[in-house]
Amino acid sequence: MGKSKMKLSRRQFLKAATATGVLLGGGGAVALTQKAYASGEVGVPNLKTVRTTCSPNCTGACGMNAVVENDQIKSIIQAADYPDPEYNPRGCLKGLSMMNLIYGPDRLKTPLIQKGKAGKDELQEASWNEALDFTAQRLKEIAEKYGPESIGVAFQVGGTGYVHKGAFSRLATLAGWSLHHAYDQNGDLPMFWPMTFGVQSEELEPAEWLNSSYVAVFGSNIMATRLPDAHFLVEARNKGAKMVVFDPNYSPTAAKADEWVQINGSSDAAVGLGIAKIIVEENLYKADFIRTFTDLPILIRTDNGKRIKADEVQGLVKPADVPTYREAYVVYNGQFIIVNPEKLDLPLDTLLEGEVEVPLKTGETVKAKPTFQLLKESLAKYTPEYVQQESGIKPETLKKVAHEMATAKALHVIYGASNYQWYHGDLKGRALALLPVLTGNIGKPGTGISTYAGQYRIRFKLAEWWTPEGRAQNWVPFLYVLNGPTKTMKAKWPKNGIKALVLGWGNPFDQHNMANKLRDMVDKGDLELIVTMDFQKTTTTEYSHVVLPAVSWYEKTEMVATPVHPFLQLQQPAIKPLYEGKSELWIIRELAKRYNPDFEKYFYPGLDENQAAEKVIELLLQTGGPNVAGITLEQLKKGPVRLKSTVPGNRQIPFYDQIQNKKPFPPVSLPAKIEQTAQFVKSGRIEFYKDEDAFLQAGEALPTHKPPFVESEYALNPQAKEKYTFAYITRNAIYRVHSTHSNNVWMNELQDGKPRVWLNPQDAAEKGIKEGDTVELYNDRGTLTVFAVVDPGVGRKVAVFEEGWWARYLKGQSYNSLTYPFIKPTNEVYFVPGIWAPNTAWNECLCDVRKVGDAQ
Amino acid sequence: MRVDSQPAAFSNIGAVNPLGLRPKNLTEKPLNKVIGISIIAILISLSAWGYQLSQGLIVTNMRNPFSWGLYIATFAFFVGIAAGGLIVSSSVYLFDLEKLKPFTRIASLSAFASVLAAGAMILPDMGRIDRILNIFFHPNFRSPLVWDVMVISAYMVVTFLSVYVQLLPDWKSEGRGFFNGWTKSRSLEEVQKFSKKWSKRISLIGLPFAILLHTVTALIFATQASRGWWNTAILPPDFIAVAIASGTALVMLIGLLVAGKERFTEYNDAFKILASIVAGALVVHFFFVFVDLVIHGWWGKQEAHELFSLLFGRYSLVYATELLLPGFTMFYFFSARGKRSYQSLIFGSVLLFSGVFAHRMMLMFPAFNAIPLTLSLPAAGIESWAYPISVGQLRDGMPSFVTSWSYVPSLVEGLLAILPFGIVTFVVSLALKLYAFLPEKH
Amino acid sequence: MRLGMVIDLDKCIGCRTCTVSCKSHNAQPPGIWWNRVFTPGSEFHQAAVGNDGHLQMNFLPVSCQMCDNAPCEKVCPVGATYTDERGVVLVDYDRCIGCRYCLAACPYNVRQFNWEDPKKAKARVGYEQGYEYGYPTDVRDKEGQLVYTPSRPVGVVEKCTFCFQYTSKGELPACVRSCPAKARFFGDLDDPESEVSRLIRERQAIRLKEELGTQPKVYYLPASKPNR
Ligand SMILES: Nc1nc2c(c(=O)[nH]1)N[C@H]1C(S)=C(S)[C@@H](COP(=O)(O)OP(=O)(O)OC[C@H]3O[C@@H](n4cnc5c(=O)[nH]c(N)nc54)[C@H](O)[C@@H]3O)O[C@H]1N2
Ligand SMILES: Nc1nc2c(c(=O)[nH]1)N[C@H]1C(S)=C(S)[C@@H](COP(=O)(O)OP(=O)(O)OC[C@H]3O[C@@H](n4cnc5c(=O)[nH]c(N)nc54)[C@H](O)[C@@H]3O)O[C@H]1N2
Ligand code: SF4
Ligand code: SF4
Ligand code: SF4
Ligand code: SF4
Ligand code: SF4
Ligand SMILES: [Mo]
């Protein structure tokens, strides 16, 4: 290569170097790159780069450039083309090594059909026609025999692919099959959200972290599970924000924090309420804020614990304009005032503490107290000493953080998934929500409470594509499939149960095989048909009767928008589908027409799979509503586009409208209609008091702390208390997206290819376990063989396992055989798919640990 | 006298036999056997090499964390014994040890054979033997390896010449040999004078070459600040000491075998002197070892702690071999008993060789199993933590990154390392078969 | 021009993305890693270090330190290892004789040897027939020395090249471009205005094994947290 190429001008390098700076990210670098690739200069091969979006279930949705040479992806690098440069470069080690999956040994080549026993016998290669005909035939039989609703469909996070997953939803809707919403199935639905704010979930966009002055992280491992956004937290800290991590285990996130506060598993509610007590008793709360935006002034009957409705009180009439899904309650400021659920305008002298006698229309007078008064009373028991006993946190630490939070200019609480994936995850969230609310840290830059689980929030209207002709859909929470129906359930259970599963974008036979139920149901024949679309052989494909080879996000056209960052992006084919792989839209179209010829017309027949996908994208953009208004396919082909929001600058700040413009709670949670979600917070306010019977019976009307396992494991089997004393905590690894990349050769090199359990040194010593030993984690439901990491950062009596290993790497055992599909009654009070539904509690699981071999 | 010495010469040759047993009748048979065996040995090692060439060095047990092993150790071993030769013959002239004079030919021969073997041993260690000439096309004169190549080649020439000139008179009288056309026109006396004069000269220039050979070979290691175990000024002088001991021992061993039991008494004094040289050199060697350990140990650096745990823990057995066997030989050769008998001398030398070989292996173990990039984290109360190295091979159940590599030569390495032994035996026995190396006393 | 790299250990979250982008963009065979990231003091990456509550977890990426006084270059008998005019230490895959002297010499253990034919190793992993990852063509410096080739010859050493195939065109190295924490910086150390020079000045940059006098051109910015 010529001298000219070798010599870099100083300017060039300045440019390149500054390009890596905090502000410009890799942006500048990419500019350089694309120039270099574009100019077909001698020595440089004819490489083309194709911009697509990496979107597995981590929901990171990172823009990637695939470097392609004669239809092969040679390497992948962040596109780093986000218009807000601070978001560049988004990406991680998994996304950059996708070639290992795309071209790897587990890639599906052809359709497969199980002619023998699923999970036992070899699957047989088949042609697309065979496979599709067979599948359609079996589905029809099952639909006829048990009803179409006995066919269950699961396709994971909507936001990672609106087109192809939409096609799936579209067919299921047309055919009247049941749909399993991924959010609760995954345990990612933070139930405190609908209970407290009436929404599915909300979060600050990561760039907003820079505006916080205090970040309280409760069991979220941002530095491992939000790799592309982690830098915002470090930068916030270096800008002076204080970062405190509450976690039983010392994590990379704890390592970057100013402080790590070690607490016992599932004791966060105790901590949160302990802090709330200090804030309340020392009058550090914002009285006007809670009067205006919360239900804390609302009067509660002391006899039956119900909120007093305006209609019940003498001389009060519920305003006519109150929608049916809301309720008008009563507060007191010398006289009784009706709380209009559509307005946030209570007088600032409204009573918060004390007791009043309320004359009812029935003639009787009842005693009532403002919610705040009851809260204060219920907080009495959360003395620093009690909190210490429950959580292990030192009283002085508790007081310190309480004062810091109360006085913080902008307090942001991050509530981690692992943390709410416990039986009482809802209670913990409700308790932690008190901190930003009492201190008035809601709806302002850098404030609030956020959950960064797999991000499910739908960003725009989908109905036109997802639910043809507004037809009704049958949603069945997946926990019922594993647990069986309950008496208290609101969701409609198919009369013959679920007999077949049609799956895509998921690997439930590792990830959701709680207590080994899925395998057992296949073995017993309760599940008569499993159809799986995937681009590689997984544990689930092994247990399937039909396997349909799909394609990765480098082989198809798709549109992506996950809430973790506010950009709408495309997936664009960088290469032709490998082997016989086909995109899901194509697969579903072919299946639909075989299942029922009338269905074909719903899927752009005659168009090639990528053209069809583009048509769908155009449809979605046209009908997607205000958030995508004006955005075109052409624009997206040029690069990512920021979604619109009601916040100036289209920033992503939850409840901005509610707080700044006094709009009633909740904001809409798409795709649900407001009447579905507003019923959760009938007062139109942030609610800490739930007076539905299930809550009253459970003693959970107000946020309270309940110790783990009592209502779950011990209720299931009282012996568990003695037999199994280790909490089986399954966190996420940087090397996998759940089970995706389990088989990625580089990821495994980086872990020596060994699944591990992290143990506290004292526990390890007591069990005679040394670093690297082979150990078994076991309970009545299953046994897991792994290698020990003795880690001084791990709390006592916890066995931390990094979830996602395929059974292949665990002697055929699926790591979820230890867990159990507990269902909490308060999660069944309402049912709105993926918004108020029974949420899976992965970490509500006990086990014991034993050594089986020495380290080699 | 040459003529009647002929059978005698050959009869002694009959004594050359790896087991040191004397055959009943003095024929060439046993010698042929040895030649045969050495040829077979060479063929075996060559086929091992062939296999290695087809598969790559993956067939060895070396990997990134332990990148030099048996081959380099064996190389160093033969460089060592190569010295003895010229040191003996030159000391004959320097300190005119008349008694040793009869051994100068054997000395030169052993030196030549050993350096040839050393040179041969280096080659299989190269990943790209096909590019070996790059050393001559693109030499980097800052590299001790290049210096070594030069010295070794020079040493080969010198040792060859010294054998050559010493054999010239025989050839003249027997009317055979090679490169000796020019002697035709000269008389036997002239040739003998020439041979005498030049043997002396060559031996004298040979001495510095021998010293240089070891200094430079030692410098390959000693220059590397990355490896504490090597990076000491003591290494070169110690190399020389060990070389004198083992080299002289080899001369003595060959001498013993050539002389055989019955002529042992004839050369008894010579052997005594040789044994004393060996023992003396060992004293110096152990002195260096001692000083080295003290210097490493006294300051008590963490590196030293690790080094000692390797020496006296993990590799204590090899290290014991390296210390005890030569240690024994040293005392044994000082003692009258040790010097006295044919067997005792052979016994002592064999122990010595094993010890020195262990010594050469121990160049590698502590050097490679102490990771250069080792950090101390005072904040965490950790004095030393070795940064894991990528192994260079992906194998099931084997980590891709390690902080130590338990190196044991593979079978292929073992077989391939026979090569230099084969070469020495072959060259020596062939030379002995063809020419007289131990003149009759008169 | 003296190219150098700065790694901000305060920003580094130990995610190993640089490790992987380096591996893929430079077509490193299975078992070979030019760029490692570990947790000093810990047996397993990202396990805590310390005891009784006083814990720490820092991450240290290590690739070729691009020594100004490079032992690997000095020991190389055939000059296969050399420093180009931008101060980048490179290996000529055509010239290397595989003596592995440089492996013994490098104090940072960043050099890797091709013990077997990489094609065989890749075949064992089971990639699709004939699939090769990484920058797809040979790259030679202006003297024509082969400093990059997608499938390495058996028996030669390899190591970080500061992504010659990119940086020689004014692009940034793969690890720098891919680091999601923006912890890696690259530029001209001779240019006082360059970001690398500025960071080294302002943040008491340190170098590994300074005492050996290898004068690395890779600098580390200490984690700021402890002094806050
Ligand atoms: N690399 C990677 N990133 C991912 C994913 C992935 O698979 N890989 N998955 C994505 C998805 S779908 C999800 S849901 C998120 C989940 O990501 P996170 O919300 O970060 O959840 P985990 O990583 O499982 O655990 C985070 C921490 O919770 C702590 N923890 C566990 N129980 C408790 C508790 O009771 N109290 C407190 N205070 N802490 C507790 C654990 O010790 C752990 O340190 O990650 C997303 N990001
Ligand atoms: N015990 C325990 N269990 C858990 C968790 C835990 O913390 N503990 N975490 C839970 C959580 S939070 C989650 S989100 C779930 C995740 O559970 P899953 O989403 O089921 O797990 P993944 O491994 O992400 O499965 C994704 C699958 O989709 C395939 N895939 C990827 N892209 C495509 C595509 O474009 N088309 C098609 N057809 N297939 C594709 C991948 O190959 C992979 O097999 O696991 C849950 N399970
Ligand atoms: S795996 Fe997730 S975080 Fe990593 S690049 Fe892909 S989308 Fe981004
Ligand atoms: S990519 Fe950046 S943050 Fe991740 S390990 Fe490398 S340097 Fe550290
Ligand atoms: S780090 Fe090692 S390989 Fe890199 S220049 Fe320095 S000595 Fe050479
Ligand atoms: S292995 Fe190659 S690069 Fe290293 S020193 Fe030998 S010839 Fe030079
Ligand atoms: S500069 Fe290039 S070769 Fe060097 S470590 Fe970074 S990515 Fe690897
Ligand atoms: Mo999730």
Tab-separated table of C-alpha atoms in Angstrom, chain A residues 257-444:
chain	number	residue	atom	x	y	z
A	257	ALA	CA	-20.344	2.863	43.149
A	258	ASP	CA	-19.398	5.277	45.899
A	259	GLU	CA	-20.864	2.852	48.363
A	260	TRP	CA	-21.960	-0.756	48.417
A	261	VAL	CA	-24.525	-1.576	51.070
A	262	GLN	CA	-24.734	-5.314	51.510
A	263	ILE	CA	-28.255	-6.452	52.436
A	264	ASN	CA	-29.943	-9.813	52.758
A	265	GLY	CA	-31.862	-11.287	49.857
A	266	SER	CA	-35.322	-9.786	49.426
A	267	SER	CA	-35.023	-7.439	52.361
A	268	ASP	CA	-35.278	-4.298	50.230
A	269	ALA	CA	-38.782	-3.489	51.438
A	270	ALA	CA	-37.515	-3.361	55.008
A	271	VAL	CA	-34.695	-1.038	53.914
A	272	GLY	CA	-37.010	1.156	51.864
A	273	LEU	CA	-39.560	1.441	54.652
A	274	GLY	CA	-36.825	2.077	57.203
A	275	ILE	CA	-35.681	5.014	55.071
A	276	ALA	CA	-39.278	6.174	54.550
A	277	LYS	CA	-39.820	6.139	58.313
A	278	ILE	CA	-36.873	8.478	58.853
A	279	ILE	CA	-38.034	10.751	56.027
A	280	VAL	CA	-41.553	10.911	57.447
A	281	GLU	CA	-40.670	11.274	61.105
A	282	GLU	CA	-38.071	13.941	60.469
A	283	ASN	CA	-40.478	15.808	58.171
A	284	LEU	CA	-38.105	15.507	55.258
A	285	TYR	CA	-40.957	14.737	52.862
A	286	LYS	CA	-42.509	17.215	50.401
A	287	ALA	CA	-45.983	17.656	51.857
A	288	ASP	CA	-47.393	19.724	48.980
A	289	PHE	CA	-46.092	17.241	46.426
A	290	ILE	CA	-47.756	14.272	48.072
A	291	ARG	CA	-50.968	16.230	48.596
A	292	THR	CA	-51.050	17.069	44.921
A	293	PHE	CA	-49.938	13.872	43.250
A	294	THR	CA	-50.530	10.934	45.598
A	295	ASP	CA	-53.329	9.163	47.377
A	296	LEU	CA	-51.738	9.869	50.754
A	297	PRO	CA	-54.388	12.451	51.776
A	298	ILE	CA	-57.271	10.108	50.874
A	299	LEU	CA	-59.388	8.983	53.830
A	300	ILE	CA	-59.471	5.300	54.736
A	301	ARG	CA	-62.122	3.730	56.950
A	302	THR	CA	-60.442	2.387	60.056
A	303	ASP	CA	-63.129	-0.313	60.487
A	304	ASN	CA	-62.864	-2.092	57.116
A	305	GLY	CA	-59.778	-0.543	55.624
A	306	LYS	CA	-61.610	0.610	52.498
A	307	ARG	CA	-61.155	3.996	50.894
A	308	ILE	CA	-64.181	6.194	51.436
A	309	LYS	CA	-65.965	6.991	48.160
A	310	ALA	CA	-67.519	10.415	47.634
A	311	ASP	CA	-70.846	8.781	46.929
A	312	GLU	CA	-70.896	7.239	50.423
A	313	VAL	CA	-70.438	10.514	52.270
A	314	GLN	CA	-73.325	12.690	53.393
A	315	GLY	CA	-73.686	15.755	51.227
A	316	LEU	CA	-71.183	14.642	48.625
A	317	VAL	CA	-71.989	13.486	45.092
A	318	LYS	CA	-69.564	11.879	42.731
A	319	PRO	CA	-69.038	14.306	39.841
A	320	ALA	CA	-70.845	13.146	36.709
A	321	ASP	CA	-67.753	13.419	34.560
A	322	VAL	CA	-65.852	10.737	36.508
A	323	PRO	CA	-65.250	7.879	34.088
A	324	THR	CA	-66.483	4.448	35.135
A	325	TYR	CA	-62.959	3.076	35.441
A	326	ARG	CA	-62.097	5.712	38.024
A	327	GLU	CA	-63.440	6.545	41.481
A	328	ALA	CA	-63.904	9.771	43.404
A	329	TYR	CA	-62.552	9.485	46.947
A	330	VAL	CA	-62.613	11.895	49.836
A	331	VAL	CA	-60.077	14.020	51.690
A	332	TYR	CA	-60.472	16.483	54.578
A	333	ASN	CA	-59.293	20.028	55.246
A	334	GLY	CA	-61.850	21.166	57.793
A	335	GLN	CA	-64.521	19.967	55.423
A	336	PHE	CA	-64.766	16.916	53.246
A	337	ILE	CA	-63.527	17.413	49.732
A	338	ILE	CA	-64.170	15.198	46.733
A	339	VAL	CA	-61.028	14.027	45.001
A	340	ASN	CA	-61.658	14.441	41.279
A	341	PRO	CA	-59.645	11.628	39.714
A	342	GLU	CA	-59.202	13.639	36.527
A	343	LYS	CA	-57.635	16.633	38.318
A	344	LEU	CA	-54.598	17.006	40.528
A	345	ASP	CA	-55.653	20.106	42.420
A	346	LEU	CA	-56.273	19.387	46.103
A	347	PRO	CA	-55.876	22.371	48.460
A	348	LEU	CA	-52.486	22.436	50.117
A	349	ASP	CA	-54.004	22.376	53.603
A	350	THR	CA	-55.519	18.962	53.025
A	351	LEU	CA	-55.213	16.794	56.126
A	352	LEU	CA	-52.390	14.251	56.061
A	353	GLU	CA	-52.265	13.203	59.708
A	354	GLY	CA	-54.888	12.559	62.341
A	355	GLU	CA	-58.331	10.962	62.411
A	356	VAL	CA	-61.758	12.231	61.382
A	357	GLU	CA	-65.342	11.107	61.825
A	358	VAL	CA	-67.098	10.746	58.510
A	359	PRO	CA	-70.915	10.927	58.313
A	360	LEU	CA	-72.134	8.464	55.706
A	361	LYS	CA	-75.304	8.580	53.671
A	362	THR	CA	-76.320	5.403	55.483
A	363	GLY	CA	-76.588	7.540	58.639
A	364	GLU	CA	-73.715	5.926	60.451
A	365	THR	CA	-70.483	7.818	61.095
A	366	VAL	CA	-67.217	6.009	60.676
A	367	LYS	CA	-63.725	6.792	61.817
A	368	ALA	CA	-61.278	7.445	59.005
A	369	LYS	CA	-57.650	8.398	58.662
A	370	PRO	CA	-55.686	9.877	55.797
A	371	THR	CA	-53.572	7.251	54.049
A	372	PHE	CA	-50.505	9.175	55.165
A	373	GLN	CA	-51.515	8.728	58.811
A	374	LEU	CA	-51.880	4.967	58.306
A	375	LEU	CA	-48.600	4.851	56.458
A	376	LYS	CA	-46.893	6.675	59.300
A	377	GLU	CA	-48.364	4.239	61.814
A	378	SER	CA	-47.360	1.236	59.744
A	379	LEU	CA	-43.840	2.631	59.416
A	380	ALA	CA	-43.477	2.733	63.185
A	381	LYS	CA	-42.223	-0.833	63.262
A	382	TYR	CA	-39.407	-0.150	60.789
A	383	THR	CA	-36.943	1.062	63.381
A	384	PRO	CA	-33.281	0.966	62.353
A	385	GLU	CA	-32.887	-1.988	64.693
A	386	TYR	CA	-35.711	-3.956	63.092
A	387	VAL	CA	-34.427	-3.093	59.630
A	388	GLN	CA	-30.981	-4.263	60.637
A	389	GLN	CA	-32.389	-7.529	61.919
A	390	GLU	CA	-34.188	-8.112	58.600
A	391	SER	CA	-31.611	-6.790	56.152
A	392	GLY	CA	-28.320	-6.685	58.000
A	393	ILE	CA	-27.858	-2.981	57.246
A	394	LYS	CA	-26.219	-0.991	60.050
A	395	PRO	CA	-28.497	1.609	61.734
A	396	GLU	CA	-26.007	4.437	61.140
A	397	THR	CA	-25.759	3.510	57.459
A	398	LEU	CA	-29.540	3.479	57.181
A	399	LYS	CA	-29.821	6.920	58.767
A	400	LYS	CA	-27.027	8.293	56.600
A	401	VAL	CA	-28.513	7.156	53.285
A	402	ALA	CA	-31.989	8.259	54.426
A	403	HIS	CA	-30.766	11.800	55.003
A	404	GLU	CA	-28.757	11.803	51.791
A	405	MET	CA	-31.756	10.679	49.755
A	406	ALA	CA	-34.121	13.090	51.449
A	407	THR	CA	-31.873	16.035	50.693
A	408	ALA	CA	-30.743	14.958	47.209
A	409	LYS	CA	-31.414	17.488	44.446
A	410	ALA	CA	-32.357	14.755	42.008
A	411	LEU	CA	-32.907	11.270	43.407
A	412	HIS	CA	-33.135	8.322	41.032
A	413	VAL	CA	-33.916	4.819	42.272
A	414	ILE	CA	-33.003	1.920	39.986
A	415	TYR	CA	-34.890	-1.231	40.876
A	416	GLY	CA	-33.315	-4.360	39.368
A	417	ALA	CA	-35.097	-7.307	37.866
A	418	SER	CA	-33.360	-9.926	39.957
A	419	ASN	CA	-34.520	-7.904	42.884
A	420	TYR	CA	-38.208	-7.959	41.957
A	421	GLN	CA	-38.063	-11.507	40.626
A	422	TRP	CA	-39.002	-12.636	44.123
A	423	TYR	CA	-42.411	-13.587	45.488
A	424	HIS	CA	-42.758	-10.197	47.175
A	425	GLY	CA	-41.219	-8.230	44.333
A	426	ASP	CA	-44.337	-6.073	44.178
A	427	LEU	CA	-44.052	-5.119	47.859
A	428	LYS	CA	-40.376	-4.230	47.485
A	429	GLY	CA	-41.156	-1.991	44.549
A	430	ARG	CA	-44.016	-0.267	46.325
A	431	ALA	CA	-41.750	0.380	49.306
A	432	LEU	CA	-38.906	1.727	47.163
A	433	ALA	CA	-41.323	3.910	45.178
A	434	LEU	CA	-41.984	5.772	48.426
A	435	LEU	CA	-38.461	7.224	48.380
A	436	PRO	CA	-38.659	9.359	45.224
A	437	VAL	CA	-42.351	10.128	45.780
A	438	LEU	CA	-42.074	11.317	49.398
A	439	THR	CA	-39.137	13.479	48.374
A	440	GLY	CA	-40.912	14.869	45.312
A	441	ASN	CA	-38.451	13.267	42.890
A	442	ILE	CA	-40.885	12.332	40.120
A	443	GLY	CA	-41.377	13.690	36.631
A	444	LYS	CA	-38.230	15.830	36.632
